[in-house]
Amino acid sequence: HKGKVQEKLAEVLAGPTRGPMGNYVTVTKIVSAEAKNIFGWIEWIVVVDLLMTVVENEFYKKRSNLETTTYKTVTEHMETLLGLVR
């Protein structure tokens, strides 16, 4: 019994398998650069408690490694996120 458990554990650790199709189907999550960028702005605004207009502030844009965006774009994404969270 112990040998079977160790064998099954080794299989699970070797890779993602889910049922009989697990060996043939691989799920890869791809996140776009735009989504990562918007997430970065939203995270920064929320965690540091900044005004949303910070995305249009020249100092923040200069010192950030995030791509520039607009207040309108960040607001739209935050409203969408709020709808999902509710």
N, CA and C of each residue as an Amber inpcrd file, in Angstrom:
protein
   258
   0.8190000  -1.1950000   0.0000000   0.0000000   0.0000000   0.0000000
   0.8600000   1.2550000   0.0000000   1.8980000   1.2680000   0.8210000
   2.7920000   2.4120000   0.9020000   3.4800000   2.6740000  -0.4270000
   3.8480000   1.6050000  -1.1170000   4.4920000   1.7420000  -2.4250000
   3.5800000   2.3950000  -3.4500000   2.2850000   2.0380000  -3.4320000
   1.3210000   2.6270000  -4.3590000   1.1180000   4.1100000  -4.0730000
   1.0870000   4.4750000  -2.8060000   0.9260000   5.8800000  -2.4220000
   2.1210000   6.6900000  -2.8980000   3.3200000   6.1580000  -2.6910000
   4.5220000   6.8640000  -3.1320000   4.5640000   6.9700000  -4.6540000
   4.1400000   5.9310000  -5.3410000   4.1010000   5.9450000  -6.8030000
   3.1130000   6.9960000  -7.3000000   1.9360000   7.0450000  -6.6950000
   0.9160000   8.0260000  -7.0810000   1.3970000   9.4440000  -6.7930000
   2.0570000   9.6410000  -5.6700000   2.6090000  10.9410000  -5.3200000
   3.6480000  11.3780000  -6.3390000   4.4970000  10.4720000  -6.7570000
   5.5160000  10.7800000  -7.7600000   4.8630000  11.1930000  -9.0820000
   3.7850000  10.5280000  -9.4600000   3.0600000  10.8810000 -10.6830000
   2.4790000  12.2860000 -10.5940000   1.8750000  12.5820000  -9.4460000
   1.2600000  13.9020000  -9.2630000   2.3210000  14.9920000  -9.2960000
   3.4370000  14.7510000  -8.6310000   4.5050000  15.7490000  -8.6110000
   5.1810000  15.9060000  -9.9680000   5.1240000  14.8890000 -10.7960000
   5.7630000  14.9420000 -12.1100000   5.0500000  15.8830000 -13.0600000
   3.7690000  16.0820000 -12.8850000   3.0600000  16.9720000 -13.7990000
   1.5760000  16.9670000 -13.5630000   0.9040000  17.9590000 -14.1750000
  -0.5390000  18.0630000 -13.9810000  -1.2970000  17.0080000 -14.7810000
  -1.9560000  16.1060000 -14.0890000  -2.8080000  15.1230000 -14.7550000
  -4.1740000  15.1760000 -14.1160000  -5.1810000  15.1320000 -14.9280000
  -6.5490000  15.1860000 -14.4300000  -7.3620000  14.1390000 -15.1700000
  -7.4340000  12.9820000 -14.5940000  -8.2290000  11.9300000 -15.2130000
  -7.5300000  11.3180000 -16.4070000  -8.2580000  10.5310000 -17.2060000
  -7.6580000   9.8240000 -18.3280000  -7.1330000  10.7360000 -19.4280000
  -7.6810000  11.9500000 -19.5460000  -7.2140000  12.8670000 -20.5940000
  -6.0220000  13.7040000 -20.1370000  -5.6310000  13.5800000 -18.8800000
  -4.5610000  14.3900000 -18.3200000  -3.2500000  14.2840000 -19.0600000
  -2.9830000  13.1530000 -19.6660000  -1.7300000  12.9760000 -20.3940000
  -1.7780000  13.6300000 -21.7760000  -2.9450000  14.0060000 -22.2290000
  -3.0950000  14.5410000 -23.5780000  -3.4590000  16.0230000 -23.6050000
  -3.9580000  16.5470000 -22.5060000  -4.4090000  17.9280000 -22.4500000
  -3.5710000  18.6950000 -21.4340000  -3.0200000  19.8130000 -21.8800000
  -2.2660000  20.6790000 -20.9850000  -2.9290000  22.0480000 -20.9830000
  -3.1840000  22.5760000 -19.8120000  -3.8010000  23.8880000 -19.6820000
  -2.7070000  24.8930000 -19.3470000  -2.6080000  25.9100000 -20.1780000
  -1.6290000  26.9580000 -19.9550000  -2.3700000  28.2770000 -19.8170000
  -2.1160000  28.9880000 -18.7460000  -2.7390000  30.2910000 -18.5440000
  -1.8250000  31.3540000 -19.1140000  -2.3830000  32.1650000 -19.9770000
  -1.6200000  33.2470000 -20.5810000  -2.2810000  34.5620000 -20.2000000
  -1.5210000  35.4530000 -19.6300000  -2.0230000  36.7610000 -19.2350000
  -1.3580000  37.7910000 -20.1380000  -2.1690000  38.6380000 -20.7420000
  -1.6370000  39.6340000 -21.6690000  -0.8170000  40.6870000 -20.9330000
   0.0500000  41.3360000 -21.6720000   0.8720000  42.4090000 -21.1040000
  -0.0180000  43.5560000 -20.6260000  -1.1020000  43.8110000 -21.3540000
  -2.0280000  44.8810000 -20.9610000  -2.6850000  44.5540000 -19.6170000
  -3.1050000  43.2980000 -19.4380000  -3.7360000  42.8880000 -18.1780000
  -2.7490000  43.0100000 -17.0210000  -1.4990000  42.5980000 -17.2390000
  -0.4820000  42.7200000 -16.1970000  -0.2440000  44.1820000 -15.8300000
  -0.2440000  45.0360000 -16.8420000  -0.0240000  46.4620000 -16.6290000
  -1.1670000  47.0810000 -15.8190000  -2.4000000  46.8070000 -16.2200000
  -3.5510000  47.3510000 -15.5030000  -3.5740000  46.8240000 -14.0700000
  -3.2880000  45.5320000 -13.8930000  -3.2190000  44.9610000 -12.5440000
  -2.1750000  45.7040000 -11.7120000  -1.0240000  45.9920000 -12.3160000
   0.0350000  46.7040000 -11.5980000  -0.4200000  48.0740000 -11.1150000
  -1.0970000  48.8290000 -11.9990000  -1.6020000  50.1390000 -11.6050000
  -2.6440000  50.0190000 -10.5040000  -3.6060000  49.0960000 -10.6700000
  -4.6650000  48.9360000  -9.6740000  -4.0800000  48.5070000  -8.3330000
  -3.1620000  47.5560000  -8.3650000  -2.5330000  47.0960000  -7.1180000
  -1.8360000  48.2540000  -6.4160000  -1.0780000  49.0460000  -7.1540000
  -0.3410000  50.1630000  -6.5870000  -1.3040000  51.1840000  -5.9720000
  -2.3590000  51.5140000  -6.7040000  -3.3420000  52.4890000  -6.2360000
  -4.0220000  52.0060000  -4.9590000  -4.4320000  50.7370000  -4.9370000
  -5.1780000  50.2090000  -3.7960000  -4.2830000  49.9940000  -2.5820000
  -3.1470000  49.3540000  -2.7650000  -2.2800000  49.0160000  -1.6360000
  -1.7010000  50.2670000  -0.9770000  -1.3130000  51.2430000  -1.7800000
  -0.6820000  52.4440000  -1.2260000  -1.7200000  53.5410000  -0.9480000
  -2.9710000  53.2730000  -1.3010000  -4.0680000  54.2150000  -1.0790000
  -3.8250000  55.5370000  -1.7990000  -3.5540000  55.4270000  -3.0910000
  -3.3140000  56.6030000  -3.9240000  -4.5850000  57.0300000  -4.6340000
  -4.6000000  58.2580000  -5.1010000  -5.6940000  58.7170000  -5.9480000
  -5.5760000  58.0410000  -7.3090000  -6.6930000  57.7960000  -7.9500000
  -6.6500000  57.1150000  -9.2460000  -6.0390000  57.9920000 -10.3330000
  -5.9990000  59.2830000 -10.1080000  -5.3910000  60.1770000 -11.0940000
  -3.8730000  60.0530000 -11.1170000  -3.3110000  59.2580000 -10.2100000
  -1.8680000  59.0710000 -10.1690000  -1.3540000  58.5120000 -11.5070000
  -2.1830000  57.8010000 -12.2400000  -1.7570000  57.2100000 -13.5120000
  -1.4200000  58.2730000 -14.5430000  -1.9300000  59.4890000 -14.3510000
  -1.6380000  60.5730000 -15.2890000  -0.6150000  61.5680000 -14.7300000
  -0.0780000  61.2860000 -13.5470000   0.9160000  62.1400000 -12.9300000
   2.2790000  61.8690000 -13.5670000   2.9190000  62.9000000 -14.0710000
   4.1950000  62.7490000 -14.7810000   5.2830000  62.1410000 -13.9010000
   5.3320000  62.4930000 -12.6170000   6.3510000  61.9540000 -11.7200000
   6.1840000  60.4440000 -11.5580000   4.9570000  59.9970000 -11.3220000
   4.7160000  58.5630000 -11.1520000   4.9990000  57.8060000 -12.4420000
   4.5990000  58.3710000 -13.5680000   4.8660000  57.7060000 -14.8550000
   6.3690000  57.5900000 -15.1010000   7.1030000  58.6140000 -14.7240000
   8.5500000  58.6190000 -14.9310000   9.2450000  57.5760000 -14.0620000
   8.8010000  57.4150000 -12.8230000   9.4520000  56.5160000 -11.8700000
   8.9080000  55.0880000 -11.8900000   7.8320000  54.8630000 -12.6180000
   7.2140000  53.5440000 -12.6440000   7.7570000  52.7160000 -13.8000000
   7.7600000  51.3970000 -13.6140000   8.1200000  50.5090000 -14.7210000
   6.8710000  50.0600000 -15.4730000   5.7090000  50.6110000 -15.0980000
   4.4540000  50.2800000 -15.7650000   4.2570000  51.1630000 -16.9940000
   3.5570000  50.6210000 -17.9730000   3.2350000  51.3950000 -19.1720000
   2.2180000  52.4730000 -18.8070000   2.2610000  53.5840000 -19.5130000
   1.3160000  54.6530000 -19.2150000  -0.1020000  54.2360000 -19.5940000
  -1.0410000  54.7780000 -18.8720000  -2.4520000  54.5270000 -19.1240000
  -3.2110000  55.7820000 -18.7280000  -4.5110000  55.7380000 -18.8080000
  -5.3000000  56.9170000 -18.4720000  -6.1950000  56.6450000 -17.2710000
  -6.6370000  57.7270000 -16.6790000  -7.5660000  57.6500000 -15.5520000
  -8.8240000  56.9010000 -15.9800000  -9.3110000  57.2040000 -17.1680000
 -10.5340000  56.5800000 -17.6740000 -10.3710000  55.0610000 -17.7950000
  -9.2530000  54.6080000 -18.3320000  -9.0100000  53.1760000 -18.5140000
  -8.9380000  52.4540000 -17.1740000  -8.1880000  52.9950000 -16.2270000
  -8.0590000  52.3650000 -14.9160000  -9.4120000  52.3520000 -14.2090000
 -10.1630000  53.4370000 -14.3190000 -11.4850000  53.5110000 -13.6970000
 -12.4120000  52.4350000 -14.2520000 -12.4100000  52.2660000 -15.5690000
 -13.2620000  51.2500000 -16.2000000 -12.8980000  49.8460000 -15.6970000
 -11.6130000  49.5590000 -15.6270000 -11.1790000  48.2380000 -15.1670000
 -11.4970000  48.0220000 -13.6900000 -11.3480000  49.0630000 -12.8880000
 -11.6630000  48.9380000 -11.4600000 -13.1610000  48.7310000 -11.2500000
 -13.9890000  49.4040000 -12.0410000 -15.4360000  49.2230000 -11.9350000
 -15.8280000  47.8040000 -12.3420000 -15.2010000  47.2720000 -13.3820000
 -15.4510000  45.9040000 -13.8000000 -15.0480000  44.9310000 -12.7050000
 -13.8820000  45.1580000 -12.1270000 -13.3930000  44.3130000 -11.0340000
 -14.3360000  44.3780000  -9.8320000 -14.8150000  45.5630000  -9.5270000
 -15.7490000  45.7350000  -8.4160000 -17.0290000  44.9240000  -8.6510000
 -17.5030000  44.9280000  -9.8910000 -18.6870000  44.1430000 -10.2330000
 -18.4580000  42.6440000 -10.0390000 -17.2600000  42.1690000 -10.3300000
 -16.9370000  40.7600000 -10.1470000 -16.8130000  40.3830000  -8.6830000
 -16.2980000  41.3130000  -7.8780000 -16.0820000  41.0470000  -6.4610000
 -17.3930000  41.0290000  -5.6970000 -18.3270000  41.8710000  -6.1140000
 -19.6190000  41.9420000  -5.4110000 -20.3130000  40.6630000  -5.5760000
